[in-house]
Structure formats: C-alpha cells, structure tokens
N, CA, C and O atoms as CSV, one atom per row, in Angstrom:
chain,resi,resn,atom,element,x,y,z
A,1,ALA,N,N,-49.211,70.568,-10.496
A,1,ALA,CA,C,-50.684,70.351,-9.929
A,1,ALA,C,C,-50.328,69.067,-9.551
A,1,ALA,O,O,-49.879,68.209,-10.312
A,2,TYR,N,N,-50.599,68.912,-7.991
A,2,TYR,CA,C,-50.078,67.758,-7.008
A,2,TYR,C,C,-51.252,67.516,-7.070
A,2,TYR,O,O,-52.294,68.112,-6.798
A,3,ILE,N,N,-50.703,65.658,-7.834
A,3,ILE,CA,C,-52.370,64.921,-8.058
A,3,ILE,C,C,-52.181,63.672,-6.458
A,3,ILE,O,O,-51.160,62.985,-6.493
A,4,PRO,N,N,-52.762,63.543,-5.695
A,4,PRO,CA,C,-52.154,62.624,-4.895
A,4,PRO,C,C,-52.613,61.180,-5.115
A,4,PRO,O,O,-53.781,60.845,-5.309
A,5,THR,N,N,-51.791,60.550,-5.075
A,5,THR,CA,C,-51.921,59.023,-5.403
A,5,THR,C,C,-52.979,58.273,-3.787
A,5,THR,O,O,-52.759,58.309,-2.576
A,6,VAL,N,N,-54.051,57.701,-4.589
A,6,VAL,CA,C,-54.135,56.377,-3.303
A,6,VAL,C,C,-53.748,55.722,-2.911
A,6,VAL,O,O,-53.398,54.840,-3.695
A,7,LEU,N,N,-53.336,55.400,-1.024
A,7,LEU,CA,C,-52.498,53.745,-1.054
A,7,LEU,C,C,-54.370,53.397,-0.517
A,7,LEU,O,O,-55.209,54.148,-0.019
A,8,PRO,N,N,-54.410,52.364,-0.797
A,8,PRO,CA,C,-55.572,51.274,-0.440
A,8,PRO,C,C,-55.510,50.943,1.092
A,8,PRO,O,O,-54.345,50.636,1.345
A,9,ILE,N,N,-56.378,50.875,2.339
A,9,ILE,CA,C,-56.547,50.914,3.236
A,9,ILE,C,C,-56.663,49.817,3.426
A,9,ILE,O,O,-57.888,49.849,3.545
A,10,ARG,N,N,-56.368,48.575,3.598
A,10,ARG,CA,C,-56.879,47.031,4.035
A,10,ARG,C,C,-57.173,46.963,5.194
A,10,ARG,O,O,-56.302,47.408,5.941
A,11,LEU,N,N,-58.222,46.511,5.756
A,11,LEU,CA,C,-58.399,46.150,6.946
A,11,LEU,C,C,-58.495,44.463,7.282
A,11,LEU,O,O,-59.558,43.883,7.062
A,12,SER,N,N,-57.523,43.855,7.730
A,12,SER,CA,C,-57.256,42.537,7.665
A,12,SER,C,C,-57.938,41.886,8.799
A,12,SER,O,O,-58.124,42.129,9.991
A,13,GLU,N,N,-58.336,40.663,7.677
A,13,GLU,CA,C,-59.524,39.615,8.465
A,13,GLU,C,C,-58.297,38.982,9.236
A,13,GLU,O,O,-57.088,39.083,9.028
A,14,ASN,N,N,-59.130,38.186,10.348
A,14,ASN,CA,C,-57.866,37.406,11.037
A,14,ASN,C,C,-58.839,35.908,11.542
A,14,ASN,O,O,-59.963,35.813,11.047
A,15,ARG,N,N,-58.544,35.215,12.145
A,15,ARG,CA,C,-59.214,33.905,12.673
A,15,ARG,C,C,-58.876,33.178,13.623
A,15,ARG,O,O,-57.767,32.648,13.692
A,16,ALA,N,N,-60.127,33.007,14.805
A,16,ALA,CA,C,-59.253,33.267,16.298
A,16,ALA,C,C,-59.401,31.677,16.227
A,16,ALA,O,O,-60.417,31.094,15.850
A,17,ILE,N,N,-58.090,31.009,16.698
A,17,ILE,CA,C,-57.941,29.978,16.628
A,17,ILE,C,C,-58.144,29.852,18.240
A,17,ILE,O,O,-57.486,30.612,18.950
A,18,THR,N,N,-59.016,28.935,18.828
A,18,THR,CA,C,-58.343,28.526,20.280
A,18,THR,C,C,-58.475,27.309,20.596
A,18,THR,O,O,-59.253,26.758,19.818
A,19,ASP,N,N,-57.970,26.452,21.582
A,19,ASP,CA,C,-57.812,25.416,22.017
A,19,ASP,C,C,-58.703,24.517,21.668
A,19,ASP,O,O,-58.277,23.417,21.316
A,20,GLU,N,N,-60.471,24.819,21.682
A,20,GLU,CA,C,-61.559,24.559,21.117
A,20,GLU,C,C,-61.805,23.821,19.642
A,20,GLU,O,O,-62.169,22.778,19.099
A,21,SER,N,N,-61.282,25.286,19.402
A,21,SER,CA,C,-61.326,24.948,17.674
A,21,SER,C,C,-60.537,24.308,17.450
A,21,SER,O,O,-60.731,23.693,16.401
A,22,ILE,N,N,-59.086,23.960,18.223
A,22,ILE,CA,C,-57.814,23.404,17.877
A,22,ILE,C,C,-58.044,21.369,17.324
A,22,ILE,O,O,-57.583,20.630,16.454
A,23,GLN,N,N,-59.095,21.250,18.570
A,23,GLN,CA,C,-59.693,20.088,19.003
A,23,GLN,C,C,-60.854,19.712,17.834
A,23,GLN,O,O,-60.769,18.806,17.005
A,24,CYS,N,N,-62.173,20.852,18.043
A,24,CYS,CA,C,-62.815,20.520,16.712
A,24,CYS,C,C,-62.083,20.317,15.475
A,24,CYS,O,O,-62.550,19.350,14.873
A,25,PHE,N,N,-61.448,20.674,15.078
A,25,PHE,CA,C,-60.348,20.729,13.955
A,25,PHE,C,C,-59.889,19.482,13.272
A,25,PHE,O,O,-60.006,19.017,12.139
A,26,THR,N,N,-59.003,18.909,15.023
A,26,THR,CA,C,-58.461,17.724,14.903
A,26,THR,C,C,-59.144,16.458,14.519
A,26,THR,O,O,-58.709,15.504,13.875
A,27,GLU,N,N,-60.649,16.722,15.212
A,27,GLU,CA,C,-61.290,15.905,15.529
A,27,GLU,C,C,-62.360,15.404,14.093
A,27,GLU,O,O,-63.038,14.426,13.778
A,28,ASP,N,N,-62.039,16.594,13.587
A,28,ASP,CA,C,-63.162,16.684,12.074
A,28,ASP,C,C,-62.184,15.476,11.499
A,28,ASP,O,O,-62.504,14.306,11.292
A,29,ILE,N,N,-60.474,16.318,11.237
A,29,ILE,CA,C,-59.934,15.633,10.298
A,29,ILE,C,C,-59.550,14.021,10.603
A,29,ILE,O,O,-59.120,13.253,9.742
A,30,GLN,N,N,-59.701,13.806,11.468
A,30,GLN,CA,C,-59.797,12.058,12.370
A,30,GLN,C,C,-60.762,11.549,11.905
A,30,GLN,O,O,-60.802,10.320,11.957
A,31,ASN,N,N,-61.984,12.330,11.231
A,31,ASN,CA,C,-63.167,12.316,11.328
A,31,ASN,C,C,-63.261,12.022,9.834
A,31,ASN,O,O,-64.308,11.818,9.220
A,32,THR,N,N,-62.396,12.027,9.483
A,32,THR,CA,C,-63.418,12.499,7.621
A,32,THR,C,C,-63.147,11.153,6.981
A,32,THR,O,O,-62.300,10.409,7.475
A,33,ASP,N,N,-63.689,10.883,6.128
A,33,ASP,CA,C,-63.541,9.256,5.228
A,33,ASP,C,C,-62.676,9.850,4.062
A,33,ASP,O,O,-63.080,10.554,3.136
A,34,TRP,N,N,-61.320,9.390,4.322
A,34,TRP,CA,C,-60.024,9.741,2.757
A,34,TRP,C,C,-60.267,8.616,1.832
A,34,TRP,O,O,-59.912,8.835,0.674
A,35,THR,N,N,-60.955,7.095,2.153
A,35,THR,CA,C,-61.224,6.405,1.037
A,35,THR,C,C,-61.184,7.126,-0.090
A,35,THR,O,O,-60.278,6.710,-0.812
A,36,PHE,N,N,-62.100,8.533,-0.820
A,36,PHE,CA,C,-62.059,8.426,-2.025
A,36,PHE,C,C,-60.386,9.352,-2.635
A,36,PHE,O,O,-60.077,10.142,-3.526
A,37,VAL,N,N,-59.854,8.780,-1.740
A,37,VAL,CA,C,-58.226,9.346,-2.573
A,37,VAL,C,C,-57.622,8.026,-3.319
A,37,VAL,O,O,-56.653,8.137,-4.071
A,38,HIS,N,N,-58.166,6.938,-3.101
A,38,HIS,CA,C,-58.232,6.175,-3.283
A,38,HIS,C,C,-58.348,5.333,-4.654
A,38,HIS,O,O,-57.838,4.345,-5.182
A,39,ARG,N,N,-59.445,6.434,-4.945
A,39,ARG,CA,C,-60.290,6.148,-6.545
A,39,ARG,C,C,-59.731,7.098,-7.846
A,39,ARG,O,O,-60.100,7.253,-9.010
A,40,LEU,N,N,-58.663,7.633,-7.021
A,40,LEU,CA,C,-58.225,9.099,-8.110
A,40,LEU,C,C,-56.553,8.111,-7.990
A,40,LEU,O,O,-55.913,7.488,-7.143
A,41,SER,N,N,-56.428,8.611,-9.857
A,41,SER,CA,C,-55.511,7.592,-10.893
A,41,SER,C,C,-53.970,8.440,-10.717
A,41,SER,O,O,-52.910,7.819,-10.774
A,42,ASP,N,N,-54.021,9.736,-10.527
A,42,ASP,CA,C,-52.506,10.436,-10.601
A,42,ASP,C,C,-52.317,11.144,-9.231
A,42,ASP,O,O,-53.192,11.474,-8.431
A,43,ALA,N,N,-51.233,11.270,-9.162
A,43,ALA,CA,C,-50.613,11.942,-7.719
A,43,ALA,C,C,-51.680,13.173,-7.838
A,43,ALA,O,O,-52.569,13.433,-7.026
A,44,ASN,N,N,-51.329,13.969,-9.228
A,44,ASN,CA,C,-51.932,15.742,-9.106
A,44,ASN,C,C,-53.419,15.861,-8.017
A,44,ASN,O,O,-53.698,16.485,-6.993
A,45,SER,N,N,-54.275,14.662,-9.117
A,45,SER,CA,C,-55.148,15.096,-8.799
A,45,SER,C,C,-55.954,14.781,-7.324
A,45,SER,O,O,-57.034,15.213,-6.920
A,46,ILE,N,N,-54.847,13.722,-6.608
A,46,ILE,CA,C,-55.020,13.374,-5.523
A,46,ILE,C,C,-54.735,14.571,-4.392
A,46,ILE,O,O,-55.470,15.096,-3.556
A,47,PHE,N,N,-53.432,14.749,-4.722
A,47,PHE,CA,C,-52.838,16.339,-3.997
A,47,PHE,C,C,-54.137,17.384,-3.992
A,47,PHE,O,O,-54.521,17.716,-2.871
A,48,ASP,N,N,-54.657,17.787,-4.829
A,48,ASP,CA,C,-55.495,18.279,-5.073
A,48,ASP,C,C,-56.696,18.162,-4.223
A,48,ASP,O,O,-57.052,19.182,-3.633
A,49,ALA,N,N,-57.409,17.024,-4.060
A,49,ALA,CA,C,-58.303,16.211,-3.495
A,49,ALA,C,C,-57.866,16.737,-1.747
A,49,ALA,O,O,-58.663,17.470,-1.160
A,50,ILE,N,N,-56.735,16.347,-1.133
A,50,ILE,CA,C,-56.646,16.333,-0.393
A,50,ILE,C,C,-56.132,17.447,0.244
A,50,ILE,O,O,-55.753,17.566,1.409
A,51,VAL,N,N,-56.177,18.551,-0.998
A,51,VAL,CA,C,-55.651,20.447,-0.034
A,51,VAL,C,C,-57.281,20.594,-0.022
A,51,VAL,O,O,-57.765,20.803,1.091
A,52,ASP,N,N,-58.350,20.494,-1.328
A,52,ASP,CA,C,-59.533,20.706,-0.779
A,52,ASP,C,C,-59.905,20.792,0.036
A,52,ASP,O,O,-60.189,21.856,0.585
A,53,LYS,N,N,-60.147,19.091,0.698
A,53,LYS,CA,C,-60.831,18.491,1.849
A,53,LYS,C,C,-60.176,19.577,3.192
A,53,LYS,O,O,-60.747,20.283,4.024
A,54,TYR,N,N,-58.855,19.316,2.931
A,54,TYR,CA,C,-58.138,19.900,4.048
A,54,TYR,C,C,-58.702,21.182,4.924
A,54,TYR,O,O,-59.024,21.347,6.101
A,55,THR,N,N,-58.640,22.232,3.407
A,55,THR,CA,C,-59.240,23.724,3.251
A,55,THR,C,C,-60.320,23.982,3.603
A,55,THR,O,O,-60.567,25.133,3.963
A,56,GLU,N,N,-61.367,22.931,3.611
A,56,GLU,CA,C,-62.544,22.671,3.611
A,56,GLU,C,C,-63.048,22.558,5.221
A,56,GLU,O,O,-64.010,23.141,5.722
A,57,ILE,N,N,-62.307,21.828,5.739
A,57,ILE,CA,C,-61.979,21.721,7.205
A,57,ILE,C,C,-61.240,22.473,8.100
A,57,ILE,O,O,-61.536,22.670,9.279
A,58,TYR,N,N,-60.011,23.000,7.348
A,58,TYR,CA,C,-60.101,24.917,8.231
A,58,TYR,C,C,-60.586,25.311,8.209
A,58,TYR,O,O,-61.200,25.647,9.221
A,59,ASN,N,N,-60.982,25.890,6.533
A,59,ASN,CA,C,-62.549,27.033,6.947
A,59,ASN,C,C,-62.914,26.781,7.976
A,59,ASN,O,O,-62.786,27.649,8.840
A,60,LYS,N,N,-63.576,25.376,8.360
A,60,LYS,CA,C,-64.882,25.265,8.970
A,60,LYS,C,C,-64.510,25.952,10.470
A,60,LYS,O,O,-65.205,26.730,11.123
A,61,ASN,N,N,-63.229,25.424,10.780
A,61,ASN,CA,C,-62.744,24.695,12.197
A,61,ASN,C,C,-62.618,26.143,12.239
A,61,ASN,O,O,-63.622,26.572,12.808
A,62,PHE,N,N,-61.509,27.506,11.751
A,62,PHE,CA,C,-61.421,28.583,11.487
A,62,PHE,C,C,-61.926,29.480,10.834
A,62,PHE,O,O,-61.208,29.998,9.979
A,63,PRO,N,N,-63.267,29.957,10.993
A,63,PRO,CA,C,-63.648,31.175,9.835
A,63,PRO,C,C,-62.504,32.344,10.072
A,63,PRO,O,O,-61.755,32.615,11.011
A,64,LEU,N,N,-62.741,32.914,8.733
A,64,LEU,CA,C,-62.062,34.567,8.828
A,64,LEU,C,C,-63.182,35.384,9.524
A,64,LEU,O,O,-64.386,35.144,9.435
A,65,LYS,N,N,-62.575,36.435,10.264
A,65,LYS,CA,C,-63.742,37.419,11.098
A,65,LYS,C,C,-62.933,38.269,10.997
A,65,LYS,O,O,-61.767,38.279,11.391
A,66,ALA,N,N,-63.591,39.132,10.390
A,66,ALA,CA,C,-63.460,40.955,10.130
A,66,ALA,C,C,-62.831,41.751,11.764
A,66,ALA,O,O,-63.148,41.495,12.925
A,67,PRO,N,N,-61.835,42.779,11.195
A,67,PRO,CA,C,-61.492,42.762,12.086
A,67,PRO,C,C,-62.898,43.633,12.775
A,67,PRO,O,O,-63.967,43.856,12.205
A,68,LYS,N,N,-62.418,44.090,14.421
A,68,LYS,CA,C,-63.351,44.791,14.809
A,68,LYS,C,C,-63.146,46.661,15.178
A,68,LYS,O,O,-62.132,47.153,15.673
A,69,ARG,N,N,-64.000,47.181,14.902
A,69,ARG,CA,C,-63.890,48.818,14.796
A,69,ARG,C,C,-63.095,48.801,16.039
A,69,ARG,O,O,-63.377,47.920,16.852
A,70,THR,N,N,-61.961,49.794,16.374
A,70,THR,CA,C,-61.596,50.298,17.336
A,70,THR,C,C,-62.547,51.752,18.065
A,70,THR,O,O,-63.553,52.228,17.539
A,71,LYS,N,N,-61.870,52.281,19.454
A,71,LYS,CA,C,-62.526,53.263,19.645
A,71,LYS,C,C,-62.045,54.454,18.917
A,71,LYS,O,O,-62.872,55.310,18.603
A,72,ARG,N,N,-60.955,54.584,18.652
A,72,ARG,CA,C,-60.237,55.501,17.922
A,72,ARG,C,C,-61.740,55.720,16.382
A,72,ARG,O,O,-62.435,56.731,16.278
A,73,GLU,N,N,-61.808,54.846,15.721
A,73,GLU,CA,C,-62.533,55.292,14.456
A,73,GLU,C,C,-63.800,55.707,15.043
A,73,GLU,O,O,-64.221,56.753,14.549
A,74,LYS,N,N,-64.455,55.251,15.855
A,74,LYS,CA,C,-66.037,55.526,16.635
A,74,LYS,C,C,-65.843,56.852,17.018
A,74,LYS,O,O,-66.683,57.669,16.643
A,75,SER,N,N,-64.828,57.252,17.741
A,75,SER,CA,C,-64.940,59.186,18.938
A,75,SER,C,C,-64.989,59.581,17.726
A,75,SER,O,O,-65.750,60.496,18.040
A,76,ASN,N,N,-64.841,59.758,16.360
A,76,ASN,CA,C,-63.882,61.253,15.918
A,76,ASN,C,C,-66.038,60.874,14.582
A,76,ASN,O,O,-65.829,60.600,13.400
A,77,PRO,N,N,-66.867,60.907,14.824
A,77,PRO,CA,C,-68.056,61.186,13.656
A,77,PRO,C,C,-68.034,62.927,13.319
A,77,PRO,O,O,-69.020,63.381,12.738
A,78,TRP,N,N,-67.355,63.492,13.544
A,78,TRP,CA,C,-67.593,64.761,12.792
A,78,TRP,C,C,-66.598,64.804,11.824
A,78,TRP,O,O,-66.645,65.557,10.851
A,79,LEU,N,N,-65.397,63.757,12.135
A,79,LEU,CA,C,-64.505,63.432,10.609
A,79,LEU,C,C,-65.037,63.481,9.134
A,79,LEU,O,O,-65.376,62.384,8.690
A,80,LEU,N,N,-65.153,64.425,8.400
A,80,LEU,CA,C,-65.673,63.794,7.310
A,80,LEU,C,C,-65.038,63.112,6.639
A,80,LEU,O,O,-63.864,63.003,6.992
A,81,GLU,N,N,-65.421,62.433,5.533
A,81,GLU,CA,C,-65.076,60.897,5.322
A,81,GLU,C,C,-63.208,61.345,4.975
A,81,GLU,O,O,-62.230,61.112,5.686
A,82,TRP,N,N,-63.280,62.002,3.704
A,82,TRP,CA,C,-62.353,62.930,2.725
A,82,TRP,C,C,-60.950,62.652,3.415
A,82,TRP,O,O,-59.981,62.016,3.001
A,83,LEU,N,N,-61.293,63.763,5.345
A,83,LEU,CA,C,-59.977,63.729,6.176
A,83,LEU,C,C,-59.449,62.847,6.924
A,83,LEU,O,O,-58.363,62.876,7.502
A,84,LYS,N,N,-60.956,61.343,6.883
A,84,LYS,CA,C,-60.861,60.073,7.939
A,84,LYS,C,C,-59.303,59.734,6.644
A,84,LYS,O,O,-58.120,59.801,6.978
A,85,CYS,N,N,-59.845,59.370,5.138
A,85,CYS,CA,C,-58.792,59.338,4.263
A,85,CYS,C,C,-57.299,59.674,3.682
A,85,CYS,O,O,-56.358,59.052,3.189
A,86,ALA,N,N,-57.640,61.049,4.036
A,86,ALA,CA,C,-56.044,61.741,4.409
A,86,ALA,C,C,-55.559,61.196,5.610
A,86,ALA,O,O,-54.492,60.591,5.506
A,87,CYS,N,N,-55.937,61.242,6.429
A,87,CYS,CA,C,-55.229,61.039,7.653
A,87,CYS,C,C,-54.604,59.844,7.650
A,87,CYS,O,O,-53.386,59.674,7.716
A,88,ALA,N,N,-55.668,58.794,7.554
A,88,ALA,CA,C,-55.022,57.549,6.510
A,88,ALA,C,C,-53.501,57.080,5.652
A,88,ALA,O,O,-52.781,56.082,5.622
A,89,ARG,N,N,-53.528,58.633,4.919
A,89,ARG,CA,C,-53.180,57.915,4.051
A,89,ARG,C,C,-51.413,58.497,4.301
A,89,ARG,O,O,-50.370,58.034,3.839
A,90,LYS,N,N,-51.661,59.734,5.264
A,90,LYS,CA,C,-50.259,60.259,5.778
A,90,LYS,C,C,-50.077,59.130,6.341
A,90,LYS,O,O,-49.483,58.215,5.770
A,91,ASN,N,N,-50.669,59.014,7.806
A,91,ASN,CA,C,-49.835,57.149,8.544
A,91,ASN,C,C,-49.314,56.760,7.754
A,91,ASN,O,O,-48.147,57.055,7.498
A,92,SER,N,N,-50.254,55.697,6.891
A,92,SER,CA,C,-49.539,55.182,5.820
A,92,SER,C,C,-48.560,55.756,5.021
A,92,SER,O,O,-48.089,54.935,4.234
A,93,LEU,N,N,-48.130,56.760,4.946
A,93,LEU,CA,C,-46.618,57.564,4.320
A,93,LEU,C,C,-45.844,57.294,5.634
A,93,LEU,O,O,-44.882,56.542,5.479
A,94,TYR,N,N,-45.991,57.610,6.522
A,94,TYR,CA,C,-45.410,57.885,7.330
A,94,TYR,C,C,-44.939,56.496,8.153
A,94,TYR,O,O,-44.044,56.445,8.998
A,95,HIS,N,N,-45.771,55.389,7.687
A,95,HIS,CA,C,-45.349,54.082,8.232
A,95,HIS,C,C,-44.474,53.696,7.348
A,95,HIS,O,O,-43.660,52.839,7.694
A,96,ILE,N,N,-44.437,54.178,6.138
A,96,ILE,CA,C,-43.277,53.256,4.744
A,96,ILE,C,C,-41.718,54.280,5.138
A,96,ILE,O,O,-40.570,53.854,5.268
A,97,TYR,N,N,-42.153,55.529,5.236
A,97,TYR,CA,C,-40.807,56.061,5.698
A,97,TYR,C,C,-40.146,55.618,6.688
A,97,TYR,O,O,-38.916,55.633,6.694
A,98,ILE,N,N,-40.918,55.126,7.738
A,98,ILE,CA,C,-39.929,54.642,8.548
A,98,ILE,C,C,-39.795,53.020,8.446
A,98,ILE,O,O,-38.709,52.629,8.873
A,99,LYS,N,N,-40.411,52.287,8.110
A,99,LYS,CA,C,-39.817,51.225,7.675
A,99,LYS,C,C,-38.583,51.227,5.805
A,99,LYS,O,O,-37.777,50.412,5.356
A,100,GLU,N,N,-38.823,51.859,5.571
A,100,GLU,CA,C,-37.820,52.223,4.149
A,100,GLU,C,C,-37.681,54.023,4.320
A,100,GLU,O,O,-38.678,54.683,4.030
A,101,PRO,N,N,-36.601,54.638,4.727
A,101,PRO,CA,C,-36.411,55.860,5.353
A,101,PRO,C,C,-35.678,55.970,3.539
A,101,PRO,O,O,-34.767,55.285,3.075
A,102,SER,N,N,-36.348,56.896,2.963
A,102,SER,CA,C,-35.236,57.442,1.505
A,102,SER,C,C,-35.925,58.679,1.713
A,102,SER,O,O,-36.805,59.074,2.477
A,103,THR,N,N,-35.093,59.265,0.585
A,103,THR,CA,C,-35.374,60.676,-0.212
A,103,THR,C,C,-37.152,60.913,-0.049
A,103,THR,O,O,-37.797,61.695,0.649
A,104,GLU,N,N,-37.566,59.857,-1.030
A,104,GLU,CA,C,-38.444,59.956,-2.185
A,104,GLU,C,C,-39.869,59.701,-1.058
A,104,GLU,O,O,-40.878,60.399,-1.158
A,105,ASN,N,N,-39.740,58.705,-0.119
A,105,ASN,CA,C,-40.284,58.544,0.761
A,105,ASN,C,C,-40.489,59.367,1.946
A,105,ASN,O,O,-41.523,59.206,2.593
A,106,LYS,N,N,-39.404,60.449,2.399
A,106,LYS,CA,C,-39.567,61.450,3.502
A,106,LYS,C,C,-40.274,62.730,2.700
A,106,LYS,O,O,-40.780,63.622,3.382
A,107,ILE,N,N,-40.310,62.825,0.977
A,107,ILE,CA,C,-40.272,64.140,0.356
A,107,ILE,C,C,-42.289,63.303,0.431
A,107,ILE,O,O,-42.878,63.998,1.258
A,108,LYS,N,N,-42.883,62.645,0.099
A,108,LYS,CA,C,-44.020,61.934,-0.065
A,108,LYS,C,C,-44.623,62.354,1.384
A,108,LYS,O,O,-45.680,62.982,1.434
A,109,TYR,N,N,-43.999,62.029,2.426
A,109,TYR,CA,C,-44.242,61.899,3.485
A,109,TYR,C,C,-45.108,63.543,4.553
A,109,TYR,O,O,-46.214,63.745,5.056
A,110,GLN,N,N,-43.861,64.309,4.434
A,110,GLN,CA,C,-43.601,65.630,3.912
A,110,GLN,C,C,-44.892,66.608,3.025
A,110,GLN,O,O,-45.750,67.407,3.400
A,111,LYS,N,N,-44.526,66.114,1.846
A,111,LYS,CA,C,-46.032,67.091,0.979
A,111,LYS,C,C,-47.366,66.670,1.602
A,111,LYS,O,O,-48.244,67.532,1.569
A,112,MET,N,N,-47.674,65.481,2.170
A,112,MET,CA,C,-48.566,65.230,2.820
A,112,MET,C,C,-49.054,65.980,4.278
A,112,MET,O,O,-50.013,66.734,4.444
A,113,LYS,N,N,-48.394,65.666,4.931
A,113,LYS,CA,C,-47.919,66.569,6.285
A,113,LYS,C,C,-48.540,67.800,6.088
A,113,LYS,O,O,-49.466,68.162,6.814
A,114,LYS,N,N,-47.920,68.782,4.756
A,114,LYS,CA,C,-48.403,69.730,4.576
A,114,LYS,C,C,-50.017,70.760,3.822
A,114,LYS,O,O,-50.393,71.891,3.516
A,115,ASN,N,N,-50.384,69.516,3.867
A,115,ASN,CA,C,-51.173,69.845,2.546
A,115,ASN,C,C,-52.437,69.054,3.425
A,115,ASN,O,O,-53.462,68.772,2.803
A,116,GLU,N,N,-52.318,68.666,5.054
A,116,GLU,CA,C,-53.150,68.579,5.650
A,116,GLU,C,C,-54.185,69.413,6.953
A,116,GLU,O,O,-55.186,68.853,7.398
C-alpha cells in the first residue's frame, strides 16, 4: 500500500527593512549605554551581553512579520483542506524534482501526480 509522506509547508516570516527602520536602528545603537559591558570580566560574557543587546535592538526595529495570504489561497474556498495539502505536497515534490533531478524524485512526483 502506498503511504504518503507528509512534507511540512512552512510559511516563512520576513522582516520589513525600510530606510526609516534602519535610521531608527542606527539611532538606538548609538544611544545605547554600553557601559554595562565594562563591568563584565571574561570575554565570553562580554560577547554574549553585546549580542543580546544588539539582538534586542534589531528585533525591536525590524520585527518579524507573518506573510500575507495570496489571492490564490483566498480564491479557492471550495477546496477541501486535504486537497489543498495534496496540491501543496505535489507542488513541493515538483520543485524538489526540478531542483535535484533524480529518478527517485521523478517517481515520487509522478506518483503524487497520478493520485491527485
């Protein structure tokens, strides 16, 4: 019996980096009081403290934003959830086959294409 393997569909988050956000980031870095670093004794803790502060300022000025839904997703309300997943899996297998053409990837894609 054919047992399909599920490929995760990952919607990647992105950061909106604009001239304004870069300017705010630069100002925040310049206005940060870095004297706390001088109170630390070893290089590892100094490095960790600097990275933590930098990351905090970076995340504040360039927050992660969820991707916007495409019109294609909204325009198919009649599709059942399992069919949407099957289409996404087939598309994923196709892209894998195109990216890494091999007999195994071709067979996986063709099997999924026949089952749809």
